[in-house]
């Protein structure tokens, strides 16, 4: 379903174009609403019906535009139906279609261009002249056909037919002679002659003094040629004629009247003559007067003097230029109309000046009324200056006669030209192995060079053409956002798109201002509506003349196996090859030239920046975003802010609130541009991948906000392109299943990995809330405790003394001073860490002590060495010894801090937790919990134990209320909101209604122990677990509990029957099992994806399982966390 509707300022229909599906839909809708008799619902749609249906939205759109300057651009409806709006000279163009917004906007943009070429600024001609309305319909249909079948029209460029210089010279001479002959036989001396071979541009000759045709005019002529109803006949020559208003080569369109004659001279070869019959000075100033009068009509509604004054000055200047041009043109047919126009303008001008001096409403009202009459005078003058049917008919016969001569002289070249059309430069692809297709566009002349696509083959239509069209559309969308270089791939092809600039000597030029912040002000990428690339050059080089800057585009399609470096090499060679092919000097190019000058850490104090672009990179956190906005506002001039300067890159995506905040402040698009950015998983250590994204747990499990599900799904999808998609997948938990569903959508819409066999045997995706206990229990391994005490960020443990006084606040467990440390948790770089990272902490100190003794022994031995031994020692061992000494020192300091911070309560805490896991001493455990409120300095410790009790032994409603009341009294009632978070995260149950008559049991069902026993997560004899040389994964918690992911992985690696796995996991939450002939695993390797964070204790348990089973396990999550991190999320 598709339509185009044009409304005037009274909301009357001026022009309609729609398909049968839309027609039937409107007829049914009108009958249902009672606008027409249901019995007559099959008749042609009456314009009054369309007015009744669309008038409310049209009126609303105009009010938003006139009163607030914030009109609608598009409306998205149910069922994939979209509506787009655009305005031209006071007429509203509306398109409704079941297409994406970008395509509909492009369609409207082209429709406006067609109307401008046919009617100029007087759109009403579509209503009063049926011929022009019919021509508009024909031209729009022609563009749609070319858009779908011609790559040059799709990129809005002119495709040059490449022939040798002899043929070019002969063709140009033939055209020149034909133009000379035509000039001598008709009353017109400004003529263009053009030859098109299957819509490819072969040659153009323009007579002396003829206004230069723009690339947009030539492209429009191609559409006119395609729309011509005249077909080639061997014996007779027929001509198709049209009157148009061409834009010319100036920056602003001038609507210069031309007559276009299209004569087929051979099958697939058309000869066009464009006769310039208008006056250039009058045409350009007349269009300018229309434009500024329309602007005045818009702004005068607001009655704001400051806004109206510059609009009046522009209109006054345009009318002065028009008056001067009319005086110089001695034409009796327009003399009377010109006098009436100037006379009326003098009266209006006085009224406007009166308003600007006195702000008199009466003067403005009078000026508004007279302006409508002035508009009619302008329309009358335009009709007198435009072409009439007499000129069309009087020049047709002479044009046919000269066309016969051209046809005869080109006859011997016809077959050669058609062969050249199909073989243009396809053979040059052989020089670029892996290159499938390319389009090279010179955006100075807007000429495109590309291999010819053969659409006769179904396979080409189905695969290659669709891929190329999708590539161009994808590139255009990103160019609209200001991105000048792109590389991406799907399952079949590798794609690349580049835009770059050079000076007139061919030297590459780096943009002075990057366009990413100015894209909103730019038109749609293309040529027909307006020259996007001229605007782009003005944005990128604001202080330079655009005429001195060359702009180029390059699209490349390679086979998927081709590497990125090979693609870049081909792009560099390709330009030179094309220039050599066309016989022109090669220009050096540099497709990539971006640089960062300085990097600052985001702080409360803001450094002063010059006019270069400034990029902020932050996480999706509202408080940080507000800080950034405040910094930017302190930097800018609120009255006249610098555009193209400030960009905020939000990881992994920006929130709707961010955009809403900028819109509220008036900073969106023009001052601050928002960008979403998702990085690939970081390889923190051997077998550990992390996105290092904060707040995922809070967003999903506390706030039920699905904003970050797409980035999590995309991260997994991206990973599949590296490792392949496993054929056996387990998803446990609501969000895990949703992530898999979104991965399926990504695969469906954006392609699947081309790896036939995955490097990973199976995938486990699991929600954090399925196994809270593994995060809440106090861990026993070194790295896990390191994270508990210091907090590890992105695999780095760093702590600096703040120099402040430690506060005791009279508590039994005061805050202990931490030793400053700085090291990376990387087993490949730190051999000491590799040895101790997964050890139980009580063994770490003895290992470090042994390593220290070894260092002392080496030091003693080095003193007794001979000179040559010292030399060898320095060359081979000294550096390693120094590094090892540094590593040992860091870990000794860290271990000392862990002991001091945890203190004696570490053992007590473990005993309590052991009782909780064994489901013993429930009353004593709750008493200890309440006592901790007075003992612990940190509210996170008490809340963490409370949550552990709640998910295991369960607490009655009265116990929950008792604890929470004491917690708020101890740590502050500002935490009251956290009670709702505890409910959302399923730590506690929703309180029963006070008037409920149903007796609830004192304790809820303890399903934790049922599931844990079913999965054998609780060892019966924890005291027998060997913590020094562990063989059971429960060692990470002192032998009391095995993490759930370890048990699931163990079942899969040991080929436990799928039915048994399903039965054991079904009680834990939403379960999804996918087996594409991948179980039992062919490769003994697993990828475990934890949604909501993973702990180092769980990682250590999986590492032990790797060793015991001889398998490979990779842990992947959004962040590495501790139980305290979860508590911080709840209380933040």
Coordinates of C-alpha atoms in Angstrom, one line a residue, residues 344-534:
X344 CA 1.3 45.7 -4.9
X345 CA 4.7 45.0 -3.3
X346 CA 5.2 48.7 -2.5
X347 CA 2.0 48.7 -0.5
X348 CA 2.8 45.5 1.3
X349 CA 6.3 46.7 2.0
X350 CA 5.0 49.9 3.8
X351 CA 2.7 47.8 5.9
X352 CA 5.5 45.5 7.0
X353 CA 7.7 48.4 7.8
X354 CA 4.9 50.0 9.8
X355 CA 4.6 46.8 11.8
X356 CA 8.3 46.6 12.4
X357 CA 8.3 50.2 13.8
X358 CA 5.0 50.1 15.8
X359 CA 4.2 46.4 16.1
X360 CA 0.7 47.3 15.0
X361 CA -1.5 44.2 14.6
X362 CA -3.6 46.0 12.1
X363 CA -0.6 46.7 9.8
X364 CA 0.5 43.1 10.0
X365 CA -3.1 41.8 9.3
X366 CA -3.3 44.1 6.3
X367 CA 0.1 43.0 5.0
X368 CA -1.0 39.3 5.4
X369 CA -4.1 39.9 3.3
X370 CA -2.3 41.7 0.6
X371 CA 0.5 39.1 0.5
X372 CA -2.1 36.5 -0.8
X373 CA -2.7 38.8 -3.7
X374 CA 1.1 39.2 -4.2
X375 CA 1.4 35.4 -4.4
X376 CA -1.2 35.3 -7.2
X377 CA 0.7 38.0 -9.1
X378 CA 3.9 35.9 -8.8
X379 CA 2.1 32.8 -10.1
X380 CA 0.8 34.8 -13.0
X381 CA 4.2 36.1 -13.8
X382 CA 5.6 32.5 -13.6
X383 CA 3.0 31.2 -16.0
X384 CA 3.8 34.0 -18.5
X385 CA 7.5 33.2 -18.3
X386 CA 7.1 29.4 -18.5
X387 CA 6.7 27.3 -21.6
X388 CA 3.4 27.0 -23.4
X389 CA 2.2 24.3 -25.8
X390 CA 2.8 26.4 -28.9
X391 CA 6.6 26.3 -28.3
X392 CA 6.4 22.5 -27.8
X393 CA 4.6 21.9 -31.1
X394 CA 6.6 24.5 -33.1
X395 CA 10.0 23.0 -32.3
X396 CA 9.0 19.3 -32.5
X397 CA 9.2 18.9 -36.3
X398 CA 12.6 20.6 -36.6
X399 CA 13.9 18.5 -33.8
X400 CA 12.9 15.3 -35.5
X401 CA 14.6 16.3 -38.7
X402 CA 18.0 16.9 -37.0
X403 CA 17.5 13.7 -35.0
X404 CA 17.3 11.7 -38.3
X405 CA 20.8 13.1 -39.3
X406 CA 22.2 12.2 -35.9
X407 CA 20.7 8.7 -36.1
X408 CA 22.3 8.1 -39.6
X409 CA 25.7 9.2 -38.5
X410 CA 25.7 7.2 -35.3
X411 CA 24.2 4.1 -36.9
X412 CA 27.6 2.5 -37.5
X413 CA 28.4 2.9 -33.7
X414 CA 25.1 1.7 -32.3
X415 CA 25.9 -1.9 -31.8
X416 CA 29.4 -1.0 -30.4
X417 CA 27.8 1.4 -27.9
X418 CA 25.4 -1.3 -26.7
X419 CA 28.2 -3.8 -26.3
X420 CA 30.3 -1.3 -24.4
X421 CA 27.3 -0.7 -22.1
X422 CA 27.3 -4.4 -21.1
X423 CA 31.1 -4.8 -20.9
X424 CA 32.1 -1.4 -19.5
X425 CA 34.7 -2.4 -16.9
X426 CA 33.7 -5.8 -15.8
X427 CA 37.0 -7.3 -16.9
X428 CA 38.9 -5.0 -14.5
X429 CA 37.5 -7.0 -11.6
X430 CA 40.0 -9.8 -12.4
X431 CA 42.8 -7.5 -11.1
X432 CA 41.2 -7.6 -7.7
X433 CA 40.8 -11.1 -6.4
X434 CA 37.8 -11.5 -4.2
X435 CA 36.2 -8.2 -5.4
X436 CA 32.6 -8.8 -6.4
X437 CA 31.4 -5.3 -7.2
X438 CA 32.2 -1.7 -6.6
X439 CA 30.8 1.8 -7.3
X440 CA 33.2 4.8 -7.5
X441 CA 31.5 8.2 -7.4
X442 CA 33.2 11.5 -8.1
X443 CA 31.0 13.9 -6.1
X444 CA 32.3 16.9 -7.9
X445 CA 30.7 16.0 -11.2
X446 CA 28.5 13.3 -9.7
X447 CA 29.7 10.7 -12.2
X448 CA 29.7 7.0 -11.1
X449 CA 31.9 4.3 -12.4
X450 CA 30.8 0.7 -11.8
X451 CA 30.7 -2.7 -13.4
X452 CA 27.4 -3.4 -15.2
X453 CA 25.0 -5.7 -13.4
X454 CA 23.2 -8.3 -15.5
X455 CA 19.6 -8.5 -14.2
X456 CA 18.6 -11.0 -16.8
X457 CA 19.8 -13.8 -14.5
X458 CA 17.5 -14.8 -11.7
X459 CA 20.4 -15.5 -9.4
X460 CA 21.8 -12.0 -9.9
X461 CA 18.5 -10.5 -9.1
X462 CA 17.9 -12.7 -6.0
X463 CA 21.4 -12.4 -4.5
X464 CA 23.8 -9.9 -5.8
X465 CA 21.5 -7.1 -6.7
X466 CA 19.6 -7.3 -3.4
X467 CA 22.9 -7.3 -1.5
X468 CA 24.2 -4.3 -3.4
X469 CA 21.0 -2.3 -2.9
X470 CA 21.0 -3.2 0.8
X471 CA 24.6 -2.1 1.1
X472 CA 23.9 1.3 -0.5
X473 CA 20.9 1.8 1.7
X474 CA 22.8 0.9 4.8
X475 CA 25.7 3.2 3.9
X476 CA 23.3 6.1 3.2
X477 CA 21.7 5.7 6.6
X478 CA 25.1 5.9 8.3
X479 CA 26.2 8.8 6.1
X480 CA 23.1 10.6 7.3
X481 CA 24.4 10.2 10.8
X482 CA 27.8 11.6 9.7
X483 CA 29.9 8.4 9.4
X484 CA 32.4 8.7 6.6
X485 CA 33.9 5.2 6.6
X486 CA 32.3 1.9 7.3
X487 CA 33.2 -1.8 7.0
X488 CA 30.9 -4.7 7.8
X489 CA 30.1 -8.2 6.6
X490 CA 27.3 -10.7 6.5
X491 CA 27.4 -14.5 5.9
X492 CA 28.3 -14.1 2.2
X493 CA 30.0 -10.8 1.5
X494 CA 32.4 -8.2 3.0
X495 CA 31.2 -4.6 2.5
X496 CA 33.1 -1.3 2.7
X497 CA 32.1 2.3 2.2
X498 CA 34.3 5.4 2.3
X499 CA 33.8 9.1 1.7
X500 CA 37.0 11.2 1.5
X501 CA 38.1 14.7 0.4
X502 CA 41.0 16.1 -1.6
X503 CA 42.1 19.5 -2.7
X504 CA 42.3 20.5 -6.4
X505 CA 45.9 19.0 -6.6
X506 CA 44.7 15.6 -5.3
X507 CA 46.2 16.0 -1.8
X508 CA 44.0 14.3 0.8
X509 CA 42.2 16.7 3.2
X510 CA 41.2 15.8 6.8
X511 CA 37.8 17.4 7.7
X512 CA 38.3 20.4 10.0
X513 CA 34.9 19.6 11.6
X514 CA 33.6 16.1 11.6
X515 CA 30.0 15.9 10.4
X516 CA 28.6 13.6 13.0
X517 CA 27.0 16.4 14.9
X518 CA 25.7 18.3 11.9
X519 CA 23.9 15.4 10.1
X520 CA 20.5 16.6 11.3
X521 CA 20.9 19.8 9.4
X522 CA 22.0 18.0 6.3
X523 CA 19.5 16.9 3.7
X524 CA 19.0 13.3 2.8
X525 CA 22.1 11.9 1.1
X526 CA 21.7 12.3 -2.6
X527 CA 21.6 14.8 -5.5
X528 CA 18.1 15.3 -6.8
X529 CA 16.4 17.0 -3.8
X530 CA 19.5 19.0 -3.0
X531 CA 23.2 18.5 -3.3
X532 CA 24.0 16.7 -0.1
X533 CA 27.7 16.6 -0.8
X534 CA 28.0 20.3 -1.3

